[in-house]
Coordinates of C-alpha atoms (C1' of nucleotides) in Angstrom, one line a residue:
Chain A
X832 CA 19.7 33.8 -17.0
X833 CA 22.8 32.6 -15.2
X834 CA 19.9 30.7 -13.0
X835 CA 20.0 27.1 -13.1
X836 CA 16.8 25.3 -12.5
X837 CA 16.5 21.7 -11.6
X838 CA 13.7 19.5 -12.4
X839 CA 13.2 16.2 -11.3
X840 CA 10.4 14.3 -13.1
X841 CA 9.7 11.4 -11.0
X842 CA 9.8 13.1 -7.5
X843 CA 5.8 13.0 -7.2
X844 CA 6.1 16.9 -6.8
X845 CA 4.7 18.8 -10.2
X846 CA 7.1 20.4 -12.4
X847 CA 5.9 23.9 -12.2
X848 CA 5.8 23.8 -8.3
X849 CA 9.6 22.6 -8.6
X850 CA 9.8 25.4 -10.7
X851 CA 8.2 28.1 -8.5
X852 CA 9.1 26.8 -5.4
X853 CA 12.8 27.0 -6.9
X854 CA 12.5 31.0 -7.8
X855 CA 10.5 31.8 -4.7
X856 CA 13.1 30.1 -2.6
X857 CA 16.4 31.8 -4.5
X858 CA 15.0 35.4 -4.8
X859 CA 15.2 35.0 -0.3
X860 CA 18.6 33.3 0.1
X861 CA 20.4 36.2 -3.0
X862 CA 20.9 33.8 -5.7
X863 CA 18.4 35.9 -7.6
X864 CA 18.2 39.5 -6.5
X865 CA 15.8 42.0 -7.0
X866 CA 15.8 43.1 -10.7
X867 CA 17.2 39.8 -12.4
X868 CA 16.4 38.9 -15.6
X869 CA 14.6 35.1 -15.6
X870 CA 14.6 33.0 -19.1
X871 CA 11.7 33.3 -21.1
X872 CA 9.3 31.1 -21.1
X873 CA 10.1 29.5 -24.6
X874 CA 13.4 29.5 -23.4
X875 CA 13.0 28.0 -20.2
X876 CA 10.3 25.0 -21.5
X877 CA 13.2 24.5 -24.2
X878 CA 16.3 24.4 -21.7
X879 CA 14.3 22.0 -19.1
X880 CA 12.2 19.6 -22.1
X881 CA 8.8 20.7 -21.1
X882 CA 5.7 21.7 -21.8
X883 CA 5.7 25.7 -22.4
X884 CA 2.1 25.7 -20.8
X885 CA 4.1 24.4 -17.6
X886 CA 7.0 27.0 -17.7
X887 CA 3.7 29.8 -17.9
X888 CA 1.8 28.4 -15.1
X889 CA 4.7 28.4 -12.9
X890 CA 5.5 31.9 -14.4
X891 CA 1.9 33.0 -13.7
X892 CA 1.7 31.6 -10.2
X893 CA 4.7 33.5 -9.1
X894 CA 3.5 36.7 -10.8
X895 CA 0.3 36.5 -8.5
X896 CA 2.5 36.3 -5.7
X897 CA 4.4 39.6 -6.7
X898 CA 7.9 37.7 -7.0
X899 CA 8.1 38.2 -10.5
X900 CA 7.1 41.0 -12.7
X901 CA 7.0 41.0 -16.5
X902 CA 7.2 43.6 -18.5
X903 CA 5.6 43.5 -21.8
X904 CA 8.3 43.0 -24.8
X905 CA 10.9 43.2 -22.3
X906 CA 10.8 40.1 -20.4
X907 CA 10.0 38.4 -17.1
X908 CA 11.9 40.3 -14.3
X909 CA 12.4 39.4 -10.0
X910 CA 10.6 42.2 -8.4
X911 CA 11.4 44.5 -5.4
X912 CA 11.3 42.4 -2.4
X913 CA 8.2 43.5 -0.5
X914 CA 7.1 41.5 3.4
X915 CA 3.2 41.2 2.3
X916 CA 2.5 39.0 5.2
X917 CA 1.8 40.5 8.8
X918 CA 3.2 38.2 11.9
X919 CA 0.1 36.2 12.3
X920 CA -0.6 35.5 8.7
X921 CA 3.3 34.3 9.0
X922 CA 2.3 31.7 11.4
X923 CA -0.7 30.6 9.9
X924 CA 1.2 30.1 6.6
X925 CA 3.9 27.7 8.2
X926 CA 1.5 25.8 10.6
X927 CA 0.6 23.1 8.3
X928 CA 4.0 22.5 7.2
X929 CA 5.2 22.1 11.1
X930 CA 2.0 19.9 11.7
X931 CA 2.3 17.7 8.9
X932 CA 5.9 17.0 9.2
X933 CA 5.7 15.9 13.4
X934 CA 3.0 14.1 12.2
X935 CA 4.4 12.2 9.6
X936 CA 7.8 11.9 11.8
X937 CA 6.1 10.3 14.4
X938 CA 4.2 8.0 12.4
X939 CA 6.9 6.9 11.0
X940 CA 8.5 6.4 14.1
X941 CA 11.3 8.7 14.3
X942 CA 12.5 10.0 17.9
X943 CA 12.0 14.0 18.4
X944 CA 15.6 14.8 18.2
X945 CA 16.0 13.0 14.9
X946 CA 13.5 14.8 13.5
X947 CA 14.5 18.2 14.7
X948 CA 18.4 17.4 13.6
X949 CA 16.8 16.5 10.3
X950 CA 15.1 19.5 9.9
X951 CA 18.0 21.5 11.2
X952 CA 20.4 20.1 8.9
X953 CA 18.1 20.9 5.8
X954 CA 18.1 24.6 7.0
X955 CA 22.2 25.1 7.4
X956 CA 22.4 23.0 4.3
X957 CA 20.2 26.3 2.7
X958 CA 22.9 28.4 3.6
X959 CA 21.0 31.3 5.4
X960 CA 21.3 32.5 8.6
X961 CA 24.7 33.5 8.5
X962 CA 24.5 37.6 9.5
X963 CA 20.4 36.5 10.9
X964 CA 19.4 39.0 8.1
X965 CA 15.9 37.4 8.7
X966 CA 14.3 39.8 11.6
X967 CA 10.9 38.6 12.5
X968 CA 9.0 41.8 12.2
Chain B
X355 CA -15.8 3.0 17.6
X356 CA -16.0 5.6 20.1
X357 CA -13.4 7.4 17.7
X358 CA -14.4 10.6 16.3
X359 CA -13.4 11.4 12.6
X360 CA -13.6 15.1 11.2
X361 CA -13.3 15.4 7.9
X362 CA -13.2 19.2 5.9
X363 CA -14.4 18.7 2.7
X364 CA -13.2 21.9 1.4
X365 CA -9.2 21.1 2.6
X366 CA -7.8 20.2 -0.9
X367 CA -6.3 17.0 1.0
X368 CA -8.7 13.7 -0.2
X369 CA -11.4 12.6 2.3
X370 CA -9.5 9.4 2.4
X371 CA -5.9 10.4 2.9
X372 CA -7.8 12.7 5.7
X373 CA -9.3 9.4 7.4
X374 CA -5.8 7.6 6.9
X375 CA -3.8 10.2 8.9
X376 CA -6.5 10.5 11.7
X377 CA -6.0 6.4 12.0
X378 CA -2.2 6.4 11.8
X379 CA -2.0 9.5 14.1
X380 CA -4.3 8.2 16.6
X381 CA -2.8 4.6 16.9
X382 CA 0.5 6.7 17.3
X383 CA -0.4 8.6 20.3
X384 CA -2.7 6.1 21.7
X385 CA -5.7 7.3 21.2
X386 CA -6.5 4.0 19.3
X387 CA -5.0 0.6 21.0
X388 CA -4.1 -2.2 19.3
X389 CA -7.2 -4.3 19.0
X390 CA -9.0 -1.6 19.3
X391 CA -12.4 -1.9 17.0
X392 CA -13.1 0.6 13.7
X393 CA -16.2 1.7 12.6
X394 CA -17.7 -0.7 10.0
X395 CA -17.7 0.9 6.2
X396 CA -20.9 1.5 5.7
X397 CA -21.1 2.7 8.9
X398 CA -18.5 4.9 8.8
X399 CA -19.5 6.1 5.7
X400 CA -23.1 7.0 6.6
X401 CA -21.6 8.9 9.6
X402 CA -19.3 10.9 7.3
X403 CA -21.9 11.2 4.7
X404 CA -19.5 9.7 2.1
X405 CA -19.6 6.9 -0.3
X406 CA -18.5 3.4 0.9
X407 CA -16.1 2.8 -1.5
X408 CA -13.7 6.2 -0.3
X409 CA -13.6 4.2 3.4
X410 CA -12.9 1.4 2.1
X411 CA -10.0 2.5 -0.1
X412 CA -8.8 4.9 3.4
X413 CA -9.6 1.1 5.1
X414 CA -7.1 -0.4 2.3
X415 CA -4.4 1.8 2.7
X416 CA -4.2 1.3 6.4
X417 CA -4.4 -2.5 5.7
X418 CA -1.4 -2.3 3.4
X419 CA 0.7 -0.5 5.7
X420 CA 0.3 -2.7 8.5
X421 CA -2.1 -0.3 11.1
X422 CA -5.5 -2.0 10.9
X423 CA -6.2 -5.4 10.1
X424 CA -9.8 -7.0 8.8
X425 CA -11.1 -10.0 10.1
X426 CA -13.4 -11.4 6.9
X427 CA -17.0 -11.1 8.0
X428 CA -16.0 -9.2 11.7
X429 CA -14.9 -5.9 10.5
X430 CA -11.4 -4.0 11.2
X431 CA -9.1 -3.9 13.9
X432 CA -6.3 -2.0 15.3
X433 CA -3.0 -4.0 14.9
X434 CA 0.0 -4.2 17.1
X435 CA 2.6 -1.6 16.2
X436 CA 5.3 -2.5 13.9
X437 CA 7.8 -1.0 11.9
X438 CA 7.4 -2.1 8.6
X439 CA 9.7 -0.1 6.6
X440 CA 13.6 0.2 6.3
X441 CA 15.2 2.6 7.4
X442 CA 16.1 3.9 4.1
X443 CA 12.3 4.0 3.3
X444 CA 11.3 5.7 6.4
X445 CA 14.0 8.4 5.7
X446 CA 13.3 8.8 2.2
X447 CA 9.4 9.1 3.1
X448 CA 10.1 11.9 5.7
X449 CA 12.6 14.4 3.2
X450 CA 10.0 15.6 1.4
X451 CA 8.3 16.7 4.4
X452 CA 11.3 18.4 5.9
X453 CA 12.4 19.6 2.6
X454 CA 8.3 21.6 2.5
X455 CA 8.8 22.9 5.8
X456 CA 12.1 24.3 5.5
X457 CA 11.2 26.2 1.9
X458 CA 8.2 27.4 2.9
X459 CA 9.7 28.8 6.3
X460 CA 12.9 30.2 4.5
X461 CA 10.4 31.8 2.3
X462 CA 8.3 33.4 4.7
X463 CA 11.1 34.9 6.6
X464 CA 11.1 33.2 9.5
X465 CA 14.8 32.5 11.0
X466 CA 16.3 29.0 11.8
X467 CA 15.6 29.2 15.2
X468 CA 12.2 30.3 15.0
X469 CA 11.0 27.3 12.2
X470 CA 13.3 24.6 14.9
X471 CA 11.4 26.1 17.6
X472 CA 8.0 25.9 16.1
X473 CA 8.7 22.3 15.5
X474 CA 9.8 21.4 18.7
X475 CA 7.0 22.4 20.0
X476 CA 4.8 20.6 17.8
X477 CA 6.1 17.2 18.5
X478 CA 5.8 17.8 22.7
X479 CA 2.3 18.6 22.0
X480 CA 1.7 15.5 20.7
X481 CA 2.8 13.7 23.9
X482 CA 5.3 11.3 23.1
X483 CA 8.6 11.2 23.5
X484 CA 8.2 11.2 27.6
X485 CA 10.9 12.3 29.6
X486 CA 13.1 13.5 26.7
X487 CA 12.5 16.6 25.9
X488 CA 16.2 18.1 25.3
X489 CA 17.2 21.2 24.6
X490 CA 16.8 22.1 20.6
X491 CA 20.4 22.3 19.5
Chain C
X640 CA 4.7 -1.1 -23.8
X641 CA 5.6 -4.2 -25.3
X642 CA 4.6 -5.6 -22.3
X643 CA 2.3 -8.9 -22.5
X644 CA -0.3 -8.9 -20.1
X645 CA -2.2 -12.3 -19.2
X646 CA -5.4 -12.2 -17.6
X647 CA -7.2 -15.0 -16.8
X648 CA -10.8 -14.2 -15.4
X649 CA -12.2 -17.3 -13.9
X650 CA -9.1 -17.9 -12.2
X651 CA -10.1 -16.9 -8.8
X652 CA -7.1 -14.6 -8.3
X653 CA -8.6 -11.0 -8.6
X654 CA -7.9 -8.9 -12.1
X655 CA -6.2 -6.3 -10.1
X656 CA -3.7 -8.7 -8.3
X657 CA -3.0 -10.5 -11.5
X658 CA -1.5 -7.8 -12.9
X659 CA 0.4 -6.6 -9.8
X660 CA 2.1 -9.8 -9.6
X661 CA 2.6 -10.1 -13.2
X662 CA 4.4 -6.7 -13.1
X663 CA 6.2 -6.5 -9.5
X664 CA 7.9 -10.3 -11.1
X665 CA 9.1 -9.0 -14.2
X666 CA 10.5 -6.1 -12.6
X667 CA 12.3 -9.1 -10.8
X668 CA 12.9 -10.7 -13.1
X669 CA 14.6 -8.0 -15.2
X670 CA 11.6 -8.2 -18.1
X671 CA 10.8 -4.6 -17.3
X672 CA 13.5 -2.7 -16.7
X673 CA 13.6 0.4 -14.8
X674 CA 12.8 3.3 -16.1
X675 CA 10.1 1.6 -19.0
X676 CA 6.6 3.0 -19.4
X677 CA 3.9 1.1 -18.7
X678 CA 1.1 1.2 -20.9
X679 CA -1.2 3.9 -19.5
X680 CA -4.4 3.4 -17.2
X681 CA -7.2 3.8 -20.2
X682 CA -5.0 2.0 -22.5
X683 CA -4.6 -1.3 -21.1
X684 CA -8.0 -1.3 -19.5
X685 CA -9.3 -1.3 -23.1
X686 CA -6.5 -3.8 -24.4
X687 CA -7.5 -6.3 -21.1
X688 CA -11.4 -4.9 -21.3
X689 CA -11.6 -4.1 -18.3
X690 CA -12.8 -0.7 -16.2
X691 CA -9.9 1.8 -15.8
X692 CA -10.7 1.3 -12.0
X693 CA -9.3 -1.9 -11.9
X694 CA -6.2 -1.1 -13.3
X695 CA -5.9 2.0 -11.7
X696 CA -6.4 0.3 -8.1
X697 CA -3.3 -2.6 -9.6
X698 CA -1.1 0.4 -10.2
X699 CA -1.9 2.9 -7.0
X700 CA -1.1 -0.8 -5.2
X701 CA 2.1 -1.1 -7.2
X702 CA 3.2 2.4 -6.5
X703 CA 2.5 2.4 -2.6
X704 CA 5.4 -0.6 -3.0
X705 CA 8.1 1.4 -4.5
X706 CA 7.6 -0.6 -7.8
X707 CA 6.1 1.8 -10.5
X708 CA 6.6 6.3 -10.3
X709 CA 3.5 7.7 -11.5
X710 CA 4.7 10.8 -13.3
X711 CA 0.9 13.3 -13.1
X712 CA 0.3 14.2 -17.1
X713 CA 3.1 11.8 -18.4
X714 CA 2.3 8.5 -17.4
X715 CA 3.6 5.9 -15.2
X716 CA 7.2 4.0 -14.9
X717 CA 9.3 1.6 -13.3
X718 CA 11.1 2.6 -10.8
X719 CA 14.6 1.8 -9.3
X720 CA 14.7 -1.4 -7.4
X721 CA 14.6 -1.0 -3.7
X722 CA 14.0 -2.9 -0.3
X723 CA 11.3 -1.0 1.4
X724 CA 10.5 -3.9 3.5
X725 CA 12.2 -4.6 6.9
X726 CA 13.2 -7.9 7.5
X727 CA 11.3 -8.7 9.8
X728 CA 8.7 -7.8 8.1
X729 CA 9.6 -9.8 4.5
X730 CA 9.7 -12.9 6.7
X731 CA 6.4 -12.4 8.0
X732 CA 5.3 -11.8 4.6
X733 CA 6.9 -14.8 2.9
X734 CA 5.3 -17.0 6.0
X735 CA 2.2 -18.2 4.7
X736 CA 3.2 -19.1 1.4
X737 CA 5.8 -21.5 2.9
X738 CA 3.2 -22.8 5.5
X739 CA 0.8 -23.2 2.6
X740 CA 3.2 -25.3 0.2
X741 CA 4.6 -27.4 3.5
X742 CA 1.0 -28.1 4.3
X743 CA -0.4 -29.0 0.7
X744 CA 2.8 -31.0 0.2
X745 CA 2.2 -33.3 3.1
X746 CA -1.2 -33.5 2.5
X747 CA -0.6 -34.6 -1.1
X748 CA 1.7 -37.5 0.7
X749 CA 4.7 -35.8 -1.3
X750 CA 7.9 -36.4 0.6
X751 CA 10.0 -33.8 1.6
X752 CA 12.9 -34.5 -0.9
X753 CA 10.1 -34.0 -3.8
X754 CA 8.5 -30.6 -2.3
X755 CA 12.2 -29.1 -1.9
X756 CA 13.4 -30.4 -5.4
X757 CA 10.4 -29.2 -7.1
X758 CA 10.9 -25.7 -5.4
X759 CA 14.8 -25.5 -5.9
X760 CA 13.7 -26.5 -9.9
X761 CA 11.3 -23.6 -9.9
X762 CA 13.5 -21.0 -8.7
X763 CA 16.4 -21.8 -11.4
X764 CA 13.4 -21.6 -13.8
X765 CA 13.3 -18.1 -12.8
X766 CA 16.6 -17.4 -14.2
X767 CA 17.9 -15.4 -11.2
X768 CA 20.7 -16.7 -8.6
X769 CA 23.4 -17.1 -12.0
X770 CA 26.3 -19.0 -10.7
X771 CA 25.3 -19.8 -7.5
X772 CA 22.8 -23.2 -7.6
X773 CA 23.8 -24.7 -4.2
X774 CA 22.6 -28.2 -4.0
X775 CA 19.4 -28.4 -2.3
X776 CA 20.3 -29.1 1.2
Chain D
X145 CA -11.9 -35.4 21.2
X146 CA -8.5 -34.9 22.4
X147 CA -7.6 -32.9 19.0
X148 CA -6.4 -29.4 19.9
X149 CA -7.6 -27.0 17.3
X150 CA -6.2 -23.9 17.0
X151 CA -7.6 -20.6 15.5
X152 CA -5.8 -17.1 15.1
X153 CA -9.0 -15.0 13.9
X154 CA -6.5 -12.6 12.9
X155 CA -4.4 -14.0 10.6
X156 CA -6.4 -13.1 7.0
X157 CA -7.2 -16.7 6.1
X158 CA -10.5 -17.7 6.7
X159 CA -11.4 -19.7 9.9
X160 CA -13.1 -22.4 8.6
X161 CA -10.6 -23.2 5.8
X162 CA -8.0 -23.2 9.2
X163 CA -10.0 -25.6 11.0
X164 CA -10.6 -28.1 7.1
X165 CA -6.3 -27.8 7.0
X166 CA -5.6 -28.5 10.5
X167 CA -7.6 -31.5 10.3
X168 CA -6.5 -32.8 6.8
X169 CA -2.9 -32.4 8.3
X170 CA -3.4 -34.0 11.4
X171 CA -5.2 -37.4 9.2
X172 CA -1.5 -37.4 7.0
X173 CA 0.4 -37.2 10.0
X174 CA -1.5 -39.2 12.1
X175 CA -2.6 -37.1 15.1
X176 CA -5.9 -38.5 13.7
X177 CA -6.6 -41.8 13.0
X178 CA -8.6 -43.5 10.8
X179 CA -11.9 -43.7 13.3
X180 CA -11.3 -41.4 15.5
X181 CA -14.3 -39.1 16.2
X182 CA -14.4 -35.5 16.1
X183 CA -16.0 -33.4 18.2
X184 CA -19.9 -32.4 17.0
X185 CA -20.5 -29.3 15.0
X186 CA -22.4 -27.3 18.0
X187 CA -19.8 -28.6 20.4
X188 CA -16.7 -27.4 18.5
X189 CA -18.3 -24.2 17.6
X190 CA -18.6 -23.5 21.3
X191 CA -15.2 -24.7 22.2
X192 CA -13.7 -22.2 19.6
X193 CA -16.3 -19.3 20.3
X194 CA -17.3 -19.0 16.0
X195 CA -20.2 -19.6 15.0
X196 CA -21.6 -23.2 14.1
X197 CA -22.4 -22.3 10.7
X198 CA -18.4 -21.9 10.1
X199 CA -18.1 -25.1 11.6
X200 CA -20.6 -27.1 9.5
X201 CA -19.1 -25.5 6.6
X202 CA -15.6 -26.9 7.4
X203 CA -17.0 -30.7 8.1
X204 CA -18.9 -30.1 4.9
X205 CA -15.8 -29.3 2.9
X206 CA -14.0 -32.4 4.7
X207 CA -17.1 -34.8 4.1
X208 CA -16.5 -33.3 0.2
X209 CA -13.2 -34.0 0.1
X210 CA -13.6 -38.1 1.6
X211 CA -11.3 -36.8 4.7
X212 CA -14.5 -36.9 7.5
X213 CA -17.6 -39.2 7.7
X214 CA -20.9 -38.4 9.3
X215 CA -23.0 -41.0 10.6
X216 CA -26.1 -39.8 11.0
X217 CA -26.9 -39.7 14.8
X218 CA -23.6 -41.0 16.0
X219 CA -21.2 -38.1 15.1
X220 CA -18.6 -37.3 12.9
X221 CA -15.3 -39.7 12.1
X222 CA -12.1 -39.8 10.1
X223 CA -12.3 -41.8 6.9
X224 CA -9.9 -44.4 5.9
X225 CA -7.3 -42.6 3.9
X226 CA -7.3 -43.3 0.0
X227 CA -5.3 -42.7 -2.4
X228 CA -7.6 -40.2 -4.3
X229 CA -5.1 -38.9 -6.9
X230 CA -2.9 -39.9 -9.8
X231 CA 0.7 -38.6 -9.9
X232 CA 0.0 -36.8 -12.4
X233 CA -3.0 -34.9 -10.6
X234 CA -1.3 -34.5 -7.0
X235 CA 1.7 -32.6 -9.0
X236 CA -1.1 -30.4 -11.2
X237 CA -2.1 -29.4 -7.3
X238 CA 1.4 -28.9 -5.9
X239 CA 2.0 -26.1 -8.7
X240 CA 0.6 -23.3 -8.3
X241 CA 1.8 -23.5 -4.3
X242 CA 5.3 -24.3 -5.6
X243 CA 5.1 -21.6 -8.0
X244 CA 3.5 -18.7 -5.7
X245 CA 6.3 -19.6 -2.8
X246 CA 8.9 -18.8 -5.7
X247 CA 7.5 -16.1 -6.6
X248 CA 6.7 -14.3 -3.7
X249 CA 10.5 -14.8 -2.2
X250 CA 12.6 -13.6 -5.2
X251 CA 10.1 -10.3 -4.8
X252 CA 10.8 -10.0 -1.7
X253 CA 14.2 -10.4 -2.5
X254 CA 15.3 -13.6 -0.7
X255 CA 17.9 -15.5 -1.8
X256 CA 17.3 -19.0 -3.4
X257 CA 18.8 -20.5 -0.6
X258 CA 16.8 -18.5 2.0
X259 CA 14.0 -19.6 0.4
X260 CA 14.4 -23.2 0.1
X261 CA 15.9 -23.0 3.4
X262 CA 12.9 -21.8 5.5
X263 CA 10.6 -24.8 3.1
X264 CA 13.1 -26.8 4.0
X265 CA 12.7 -26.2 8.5
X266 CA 9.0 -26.1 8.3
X267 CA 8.6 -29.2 6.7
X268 CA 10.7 -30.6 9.5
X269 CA 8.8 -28.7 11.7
X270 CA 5.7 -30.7 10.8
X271 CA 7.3 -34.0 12.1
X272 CA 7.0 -35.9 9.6
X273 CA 9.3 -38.1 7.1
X274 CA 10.7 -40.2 10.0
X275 CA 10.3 -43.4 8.3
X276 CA 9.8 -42.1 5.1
X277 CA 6.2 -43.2 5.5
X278 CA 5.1 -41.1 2.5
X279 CA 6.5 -42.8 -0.9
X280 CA 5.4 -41.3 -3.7
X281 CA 3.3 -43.9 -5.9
Chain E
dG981 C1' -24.1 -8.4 9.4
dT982 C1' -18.9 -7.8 7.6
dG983 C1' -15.2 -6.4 3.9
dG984 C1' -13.5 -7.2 -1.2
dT985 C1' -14.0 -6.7 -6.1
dC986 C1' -15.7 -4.7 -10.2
dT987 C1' -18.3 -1.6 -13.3
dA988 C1' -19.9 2.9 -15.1
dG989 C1' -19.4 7.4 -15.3
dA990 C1' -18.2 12.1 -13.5
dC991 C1' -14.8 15.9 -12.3
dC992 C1' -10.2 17.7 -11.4
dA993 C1' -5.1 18.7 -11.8
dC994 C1' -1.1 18.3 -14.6
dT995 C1' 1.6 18.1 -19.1
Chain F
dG1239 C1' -3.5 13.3 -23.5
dT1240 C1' -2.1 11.5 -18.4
dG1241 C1' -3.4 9.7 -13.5
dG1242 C1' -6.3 10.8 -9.0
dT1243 C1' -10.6 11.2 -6.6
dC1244 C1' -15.3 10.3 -5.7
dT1245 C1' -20.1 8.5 -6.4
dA1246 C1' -23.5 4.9 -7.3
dG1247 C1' -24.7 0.5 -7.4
dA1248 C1' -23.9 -4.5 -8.1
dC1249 C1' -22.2 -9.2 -6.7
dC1250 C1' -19.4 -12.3 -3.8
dA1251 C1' -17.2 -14.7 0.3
dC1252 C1' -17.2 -15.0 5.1
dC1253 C1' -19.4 -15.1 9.8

DNA sequence: GTGGTCTAGACCACT
DNA sequence: GTGGTCTAGACCACC
């Protein structure tokens, strides 16, 4: 509950990706652990001023995924961390995001090191990596 | 016109962003020269097996950000390289691509080095940046 | 909303680029301010009678130039000023409309004090530049 | 015959309304006389490598516009210049180039003086306004 | 032949 | 409801 989501409306992004991309990304770096209570949905569409169907997509989305459990009467829960992906489906995950990203740099006409400070800098500024708790299988 | 679109229907991404970033990719590494001759629409769009009006709108794009010019009644050329935007632009155009990348690889697990790795990587591939390559912080 | 629209359809200027320029000037102009909604694609197709295309095309044209945010489901604003535009580049966009008036001017037989008056005159119509009128060289 | 034509086929505007303006401008600024001839359609066209339809559009728009004579069999000269229109008419034609100068620079966000400024050098630059041949009625 | 504009109408994603 | 994409087919200006 403690949670505090962030939605910008004009960043081209939609809101319940925000939303999920937000959850998926704090239940890795410990802001949400394992077992945390996350608003309802009524709650949530209220706190943020949207659409309730937009709060239950999101909600839906990450419960296909297996980040999120809810239990019926209860409420919507984090679940137990579990590493679904094998090495290889890993890599094939992440390729489009590196591809489109050089691609896009370059375009735009950005030198290799400035894009790979960028990127750097985005990753420290996520505030991981500090005791490399992130083995690669 | 010796240029060789591929377009996968079934990618989510819009058959004519897909011909936009082949363009702006290919005048980036060379693969296109300035002055350089593009297939005509309708051409183009019988090759492709897709209505006119989709190349035409990828064709407008391109136009609008300064890669291809038409010549009324002569069909559409490669234009010199410029830099259009300001830096401020150019920076806020990339973020949300760095932003993607370093969610999504956060999420998957993969550690800082790894994701700055992959990316390096990536950008040599593409053959620029000659001479340069240093070390990835 | 309470934005007036004028289209004029046998005035040789295409429906599309009429209402881009009517909208990118009062964005200038301070007539819509940021932030305000435009009337929505359907809407104002069937206030101007036109097809949706055409104003869709005048908005994805205004949006590519930082003017207008298109929020998906909600509709579509004005967004914060900004120069996307490199210098360079504004100067070789402003080009042809001062080589056009230079040449029409001359070829009208107007003299040069007349074509720079009548432009300085113009410009204060516009209600920008408050407090700073220089004389007109 | 000694006229220098000059045609960028890449520059958006239309080749044969770039051959009618350089030849209207050279009459007011007298690079062309009244008599002189001008070069034949077939001749021109191969001079500038277009094709001789675009030329014989041009003279026709010239012959339209009392600028260019043809006498049948002997070529094609420069008219005496009249006077064709009132005050009040030249001014209803300076307009809309006035008004698209103005409004194109404050949307690219020049400064009045910027604006007027750059009018104000390529008026010069067209060499004219030494004697202040061009009184205005 | 070339590209540019516009209409009509369909389907989809998002709120 | 909102905008985004695509198709089909028409007409125009330019070369």
């Amino acid at each position: 509950m403690g949670f505090d989501f962030e939605i910008s409306s004009g960043s081209g992004s939609p809101i319940f990706k925000q939303i999920v991309d937000q959850v998926r990304l704090a239940t890795v770096t410990g802001k949400l652990a394992a077992g945390a209570q996350l608003p309802s949905v009524r709650a949530l569409a209220e706190r943020l001023v949207v659409n309730p169907n937009t709060i239950a997509k999101a909600y839906n989305e990450l419960s296909r995924e297996g980040i999120i459990e809810t239990q019926q009467g209860r409420g919507v829960f984090v679940a137990k961390p579990r590493q679904i992906y094998t090495k290889t489906e890993r890599l094939r995950r992440i390729e489009p995001f590196i591809e489109a990203l050089a691609h896009e740099g370059v375009v735009l006409g950005f030198t290799r090191a400035e894009i790979v400070e960028s990127l750097a800098e985005k990753l420290d500024e996520l505030g991981l990596f500090d005791g490399q708790q992130g083995k690669t299988s």
